[in-house]
PDB file of C-alpha atoms in Angstrom:
ATOM      1  CA  MET A1120     -70.890   7.891  11.180  1.00 97.00           C
ATOM      2  CA  ILE A1121     -70.263  10.573   8.588  1.00 98.00           C
ATOM      3  CA  TYR A1122     -71.397  14.139   9.235  1.00 98.00           C
ATOM      4  CA  GLU A1123     -71.440  16.952   6.699  1.00 98.00           C
ATOM      5  CA  LEU A1124     -71.502  20.450   8.189  1.00 98.00           C
ATOM      6  CA  LEU A1125     -73.688  22.912   6.300  1.00 98.00           C
ATOM      7  CA  ALA A1126     -73.560  26.693   6.641  1.00 98.00           C
ATOM      8  CA  ASP A1127     -75.618  29.235   4.716  1.00 98.00           C
ATOM      9  CA  GLY A1128     -73.836  29.921   1.433  1.00 98.00           C
ATOM     10  CA  PHE A1129     -72.440  26.391   0.926  1.00 98.00           C
ATOM     11  CA  GLU A1130     -71.796  25.278  -2.645  1.00 98.00           C
ATOM     12  CA  GLU A1131     -74.710  22.962  -3.413  1.00 98.00           C
ATOM     13  CA  THR A1132     -72.956  20.432  -5.676  1.00 98.00           C
ATOM     14  CA  GLU A1133     -69.995  20.139  -3.303  1.00 98.00           C
ATOM     15  CA  ALA A1134     -72.402  19.238  -0.511  1.00 98.00           C
ATOM     16  CA  ILE A1135     -74.937  17.011  -2.260  1.00 98.00           C
ATOM     17  CA  ALA A1136     -72.680  14.969  -4.597  1.00 98.00           C
ATOM     18  CA  PRO A1137     -70.510  13.440  -1.825  1.00 98.00           C
ATOM     19  CA  VAL A1138     -73.557  12.681   0.357  1.00 98.00           C
ATOM     20  CA  ASP A1139     -75.266  11.006  -2.611  1.00 98.00           C
ATOM     21  CA  LEU A1140     -72.209   8.860  -3.425  1.00 98.00           C
ATOM     22  CA  LEU A1141     -71.576   7.870   0.185  1.00 98.00           C
ATOM     23  CA  ARG A1142     -75.219   6.822   0.610  1.00 98.00           C
ATOM     24  CA  ARG A1143     -75.070   4.827  -2.647  1.00 98.00           C
ATOM     25  CA  ALA A1144     -72.168   2.969  -1.004  1.00 98.00           C
ATOM     26  CA  GLY A1145     -74.443   2.078   1.920  1.00 98.00           C
ATOM     27  CA  LEU A1146     -72.686   4.414   4.340  1.00 98.00           C
ATOM     28  CA  GLU A1147     -74.627   6.376   6.915  1.00 98.00           C
ATOM     29  CA  VAL A1148     -74.344  10.119   6.386  1.00 98.00           C
ATOM     30  CA  GLN A1149     -76.126  12.910   8.196  1.00 98.00           C
ATOM     31  CA  THR A1150     -76.107  16.563   7.236  1.00 98.00           C
ATOM     32  CA  VAL A1151     -75.751  19.040  10.079  1.00 98.00           C
ATOM     33  CA  SER A1152     -76.807  22.687  10.003  1.00 98.00           C
ATOM     34  CA  ILE A1153     -74.343  24.781  11.982  1.00 97.00           C
ATOM     35  CA  THR A1154     -77.212  27.032  13.060  1.00 93.00           C
ATOM     36  CA  LYS A1155     -80.271  26.356  15.199  1.00 94.00           C
ATOM     37  CA  GLU A1156     -82.399  26.012  12.043  1.00 96.00           C
ATOM     38  CA  ARG A1157     -82.481  22.824   9.976  1.00 97.00           C
ATOM     39  CA  GLU A1158     -83.014  24.711   6.711  1.00 98.00           C
ATOM     40  CA  VAL A1159     -79.763  25.898   5.163  1.00 98.00           C
ATOM     41  CA  ARG A1160     -79.546  27.894   1.914  1.00 98.00           C
ATOM     42  CA  GLY A1161     -76.834  27.182  -0.601  1.00 98.00           C
ATOM     43  CA  SER A1162     -74.826  29.802  -2.463  1.00 97.00           C
ATOM     44  CA  HIS A1163     -77.392  29.782  -5.284  1.00 97.00           C
ATOM     45  CA  GLY A1164     -80.406  30.021  -2.986  1.00 97.00           C
ATOM     46  CA  ILE A1165     -81.293  26.325  -3.039  1.00 97.00           C
ATOM     47  CA  PRO A1166     -82.712  25.376   0.367  1.00 98.00           C
ATOM     48  CA  VAL A1167     -81.611  22.105   1.951  1.00 98.00           C
ATOM     49  CA  LEU A1168     -83.198  20.578   5.029  1.00 98.00           C
ATOM     50  CA  ALA A1169     -80.363  19.253   7.192  1.00 98.00           C
ATOM     51  CA  ASP A1170     -80.870  16.044   9.153  1.00 98.00           C
ATOM     52  CA  LEU A1171     -79.645  17.680  12.378  1.00 97.00           C
ATOM     53  CA  THR A1172     -78.595  20.972  13.909  1.00 97.00           C
ATOM     54  CA  MET A1173     -75.314  21.436  15.785  1.00 95.00           C
ATOM     55  CA  ASP A1174     -77.002  21.075  19.169  1.00 92.00           C
ATOM     56  CA  GLN A1175     -78.538  17.732  18.125  1.00 94.00           C
ATOM     57  CA  PHE A1176     -75.300  15.864  17.479  1.00 90.00           C
ATOM     58  CA  SER A1177     -71.854  15.139  18.793  1.00 90.00           C
ATOM     59  CA  ALA A1178     -69.077  13.483  16.848  1.00 92.00           C
ATOM     60  CA  ASP A1179     -67.273  10.400  18.098  1.00 92.00           C
ATOM     61  CA  ALA A1180     -63.513  10.181  17.606  1.00 93.00           C
ATOM     62  CA  GLU A1181     -63.849   7.737  14.670  1.00 95.00           C
ATOM     63  CA  ASP A1182     -66.476   9.740  12.759  1.00 97.00           C
ATOM     64  CA  THR A1183     -65.830  11.552   9.493  1.00 98.00           C
ATOM     65  CA  LEU A1184     -66.527  15.279   9.156  1.00 98.00           C
ATOM     66  CA  ILE A1185     -67.072  16.835   5.717  1.00 98.00           C
ATOM     67  CA  LEU A1186     -66.947  20.551   4.911  1.00 98.00           C
ATOM     68  CA  PRO A1187     -68.374  21.691   1.568  1.00 98.00           C
ATOM     69  CA  GLY A1188     -67.019  24.938   0.145  1.00 97.00           C
ATOM     70  CA  GLY A1189     -68.625  28.039  -1.216  1.00 97.00           C
ATOM     71  CA  LYS A1190     -67.043  31.333  -0.159  1.00 96.00           C
ATOM     72  CA  ARG A1191     -69.936  32.545   2.006  1.00 98.00           C
ATOM     73  CA  GLY A1192     -70.488  29.104   3.526  1.00 98.00           C
ATOM     74  CA  THR A1193     -66.788  28.804   4.301  1.00 98.00           C
ATOM     75  CA  ASP A1194     -66.829  32.230   5.952  1.00 98.00           C
ATOM     76  CA  HIS A1195     -69.696  31.043   8.188  1.00 98.00           C
ATOM     77  CA  LEU A1196     -67.806  27.842   9.065  1.00 98.00           C
ATOM     78  CA  LYS A1197     -64.724  29.902   9.992  1.00 98.00           C
ATOM     79  CA  ALA A1198     -66.809  32.274  12.128  1.00 98.00           C
ATOM     80  CA  SER A1199     -68.368  29.454  14.180  1.00 98.00           C
ATOM     81  CA  GLU A1200     -66.510  28.840  17.437  1.00 97.00           C
ATOM     82  CA  GLN A1201     -68.471  25.601  17.832  1.00 96.00           C
ATOM     83  CA  VAL A1202     -67.235  24.349  14.424  1.00 97.00           C
ATOM     84  CA  SER A1203     -63.650  25.392  15.259  1.00 97.00           C
ATOM     85  CA  ARG A1204     -63.722  23.525  18.572  1.00 96.00           C
ATOM     86  CA  LEU A1205     -65.253  20.445  16.919  1.00 96.00           C
ATOM     87  CA  LEU A1206     -62.663  20.314  14.109  1.00 97.00           C
ATOM     88  CA  SER A1207     -59.698  20.989  16.400  1.00 97.00           C
ATOM     89  CA  ALA A1208     -60.746  18.284  18.854  1.00 95.00           C
ATOM     90  CA  HIS A1209     -61.463  15.837  16.039  1.00 96.00           C
ATOM     91  CA  ALA A1210     -58.065  16.397  14.424  1.00 97.00           C
ATOM     92  CA  ALA A1211     -56.300  16.130  17.782  1.00 95.00           C
ATOM     93  CA  GLY A1212     -57.912  12.714  18.344  1.00 92.00           C
ATOM     94  CA  GLU A1213     -56.111  11.412  15.223  1.00 92.00           C
ATOM     95  CA  ARG A1214     -58.742   8.721  14.622  1.00 93.00           C
ATOM     96  CA  GLY A1215     -61.510  10.327  12.586  1.00 95.00           C
ATOM     97  CA  ARG A1216     -61.315  11.661   9.050  1.00 98.00           C
ATOM     98  CA  ILE A1217     -61.855  15.257   7.993  1.00 98.00           C
ATOM     99  CA  ALA A1218     -62.634  16.161   4.383  1.00 98.00           C
ATOM    100  CA  ALA A1219     -62.959  19.636   2.869  1.00 98.00           C
ATOM    101  CA  ILE A1220     -63.511  20.905  -0.667  1.00 98.00           C
ATOM    102  CA  CYS A1221     -63.085  24.198  -2.535  1.00 98.00           C
ATOM    103  CA  ALA A1222     -62.610  27.109  -0.093  1.00 98.00           C
ATOM    104  CA  ALA A1223     -63.311  24.923   2.975  1.00 98.00           C
ATOM    105  CA  PRO A1224     -59.724  23.624   3.336  1.00 98.00           C
ATOM    106  CA  SER A1225     -58.955  27.206   4.437  1.00 98.00           C
ATOM    107  CA  VAL A1226     -60.919  26.475   7.632  1.00 98.00           C
ATOM    108  CA  LEU A1227     -58.547  23.593   8.347  1.00 98.00           C
ATOM    109  CA  GLY A1228     -55.525  25.722   7.465  1.00 98.00           C
ATOM    110  CA  ARG A1229     -56.556  28.480   9.879  1.00 97.00           C
ATOM    111  CA  LEU A1230     -56.880  25.910  12.674  1.00 98.00           C
ATOM    112  CA  GLY A1231     -53.434  24.400  11.981  1.00 98.00           C
ATOM    113  CA  ILE A1232     -54.949  21.046  10.959  1.00 98.00           C
ATOM    114  CA  LEU A1233     -53.090  21.026   7.619  1.00 98.00           C
ATOM    115  CA  ARG A1234     -49.632  21.612   9.120  1.00 98.00           C
ATOM    116  CA  GLY A1235     -47.195  19.189   7.480  1.00 98.00           C
ATOM    117  CA  LYS A1236     -49.861  17.809   5.120  1.00 98.00           C
ATOM    118  CA  LEU A1237     -50.210  17.749   1.355  1.00 98.00           C
ATOM    119  CA  ALA A1238     -53.440  19.587   0.488  1.00 98.00           C
ATOM    120  CA  THR A1239     -55.385  21.226  -2.323  1.00 98.00           C
ATOM    121  CA  CYS A1240     -58.122  23.841  -2.582  1.00 98.00           C
ATOM    122  CA  HIS A1241     -59.922  26.204  -4.955  1.00 98.00           C
ATOM    123  CA  ALA A1242     -57.609  28.435  -6.992  1.00 96.00           C
ATOM    124  CA  GLY A1243     -56.847  31.613  -5.088  1.00 96.00           C
ATOM    125  CA  PHE A1244     -57.043  30.008  -1.643  1.00 97.00           C
ATOM    126  CA  GLU A1245     -53.600  28.397  -1.724  1.00 97.00           C
ATOM    127  CA  ASP A1246     -52.139  30.841   0.818  1.00 97.00           C
ATOM    128  CA  THR A1247     -54.859  29.878   3.336  1.00 97.00           C
ATOM    129  CA  LEU A1248     -53.548  26.312   3.651  1.00 97.00           C
ATOM    130  CA  GLU A1249     -51.299  27.356   6.543  1.00 96.00           C
ATOM    131  CA  GLY A1250     -48.468  24.884   7.060  1.00 96.00           C
ATOM    132  CA  ALA A1251     -49.499  22.616   4.161  1.00 98.00           C
ATOM    133  CA  SER A1252     -47.721  21.785   0.924  1.00 98.00           C
ATOM    134  CA  PHE A1253     -50.080  22.740  -1.904  1.00 98.00           C
ATOM    135  CA  THR A1254     -50.742  20.461  -4.861  1.00 97.00           C
ATOM    136  CA  ASP A1255     -53.097  21.212  -7.734  1.00 96.00           C
ATOM    137  CA  SER A1256     -54.363  17.614  -7.783  1.00 97.00           C
ATOM    138  CA  PRO A1257     -58.176  17.355  -8.003  1.00 98.00           C
ATOM    139  CA  VAL A1258     -58.348  15.375  -4.750  1.00 98.00           C
ATOM    140  CA  VAL A1259     -55.610  14.570  -2.257  1.00 98.00           C
ATOM    141  CA  THR A1260     -55.631  12.450   0.883  1.00 98.00           C
ATOM    142  CA  ASP A1261     -52.820  12.794   3.382  1.00 98.00           C
ATOM    143  CA  GLY A1262     -53.354  10.638   6.442  1.00 97.00           C
ATOM    144  CA  LEU A1263     -56.831  11.349   7.801  1.00 98.00           C
ATOM    145  CA  ILE A1264     -57.290  14.587   5.822  1.00 98.00           C
ATOM    146  CA  THR A1265     -58.848  14.721   2.338  1.00 98.00           C
ATOM    147  CA  THR A1266     -59.046  17.959   0.368  1.00 98.00           C
ATOM    148  CA  SER A1267     -60.392  18.772  -3.079  1.00 98.00           C
ATOM    149  CA  ARG A1268     -60.378  21.674  -5.571  1.00 98.00           C
ATOM    150  CA  GLY A1269     -64.041  22.587  -6.128  1.00 97.00           C
ATOM    151  CA  MET A1270     -67.399  21.913  -7.688  1.00 97.00           C
ATOM    152  CA  GLY A1271     -65.900  20.214 -10.753  1.00 97.00           C
ATOM    153  CA  THR A1272     -64.114  17.703  -8.527  1.00 98.00           C
ATOM    154  CA  SER A1273     -67.127  16.908  -6.319  1.00 98.00           C
ATOM    155  CA  ILE A1274     -67.669  13.451  -7.819  1.00 98.00           C
ATOM    156  CA  ALA A1275     -63.971  12.525  -7.510  1.00 98.00           C
ATOM    157  CA  PHE A1276     -64.038  13.862  -3.925  1.00 98.00           C
ATOM    158  CA  GLY A1277     -67.090  11.742  -3.065  1.00 98.00           C
ATOM    159  CA  LEU A1278     -65.620   8.626  -4.690  1.00 98.00           C
ATOM    160  CA  GLU A1279     -62.341   9.111  -2.802  1.00 98.00           C
ATOM    161  CA  LEU A1280     -64.345   9.159   0.435  1.00 98.00           C
ATOM    162  CA  VAL A1281     -66.219   5.994  -0.626  1.00 98.00           C
ATOM    163  CA  LYS A1282     -62.864   4.315  -1.326  1.00 98.00           C
ATOM    164  CA  LEU A1283     -61.490   5.371   2.065  1.00 98.00           C
ATOM    165  CA  LEU A1284     -64.597   4.663   4.142  1.00 98.00           C
ATOM    166  CA  LYS A1285     -65.877   1.539   2.340  1.00 98.00           C
ATOM    167  CA  ASP A1286     -63.505   0.102  -0.269  1.00 98.00           C
ATOM    168  CA  GLU A1287     -62.058   0.651  -3.725  1.00 97.00           C
ATOM    169  CA  GLU A1288     -64.309  -1.964  -5.356  1.00 98.00           C
ATOM    170  CA  THR A1289     -67.445  -0.129  -4.227  1.00 98.00           C
ATOM    171  CA  ALA A1290     -66.037   3.206  -5.449  1.00 97.00           C
ATOM    172  CA  GLU A1291     -65.298   1.667  -8.857  1.00 96.00           C
ATOM    173  CA  ARG A1292     -68.761   0.071  -9.060  1.00 97.00           C
ATOM    174  CA  ILE A1293     -70.457   3.382  -8.263  1.00 97.00           C
ATOM    175  CA  ALA A1294     -68.278   5.212 -10.813  1.00 97.00           C
ATOM    176  CA  GLY A1295     -69.521   2.740 -13.429  1.00 95.00           C
ATOM    177  CA  ASP A1296     -73.129   2.982 -12.228  1.00 95.00           C
ATOM    178  CA  ILE A1297     -73.130   6.765 -12.664  1.00 96.00           C
ATOM    179  CA  HIS A1298     -71.409   6.485 -16.079  1.00 94.00           C
ATOM    180  CA  LEU A1299     -68.273   8.233 -14.918  1.00 88.00           C
ATOM    181  CA  ARG A1300     -66.321   5.734 -17.004  1.00 64.00           C
ATOM    182  CA  ALA A1301     -67.010   4.822 -20.593  1.00 51.00           C
ATOM    183  CA  ASP A1302     -67.619   1.111 -19.888  1.00 48.00           C
TER     184      ASP A1302
END
C-alpha cells in the first residue's frame, strides 16, 4: 500500500500529481490527514478530503510513505510526534519506501533518515538534509528513499515512484498518455 501524509499547508500539486500518476498505474494509494479531521487545506487554500486520518491507519513494513512539501505543511509534519515515530520506524525497517518532495526532505533529514544518502530538495533547504549529499537533480532515488525538488518536478517525482513501485514500461506509457513526451 502507498500512503501520502497530508498536513495543513501542503503544496497541492506536489500532493495530487503523484497520487494521480500512481493510481493511473493501477497502484493503491490512500491519502492520510495527520490530524483528526479528514479535510486538509493546501498552501493555497484548496481543501482536500483525505481517505483516512492518522488514527485510522497503520503502515506495514513494505508500504510506501509519501510526504508532499509546502513550507507550512512541512512544518506541521515536523511538529507531529506521531509522524516522526512513523517515519523513523519505517526507515529502520529497511523494507518500505519513503518519498519526499520540496521542503519535505527536511523532515527526513531532521530524523537522520538521509544520513549517507544522495538527496535533493527545494532551493534553500539544502542545509536541512542532515547527513546527506545534496544533488540538484530534479528527482533522486538512493536505496529506499526518493526525494525531489518541488512543484515543477511533481510529474517526474510521480513517474519515478511508478517506475519503482510498478515498472518502467508503465511509467513510460503514462508519460506518453499525459503528453509528457512529444510522441
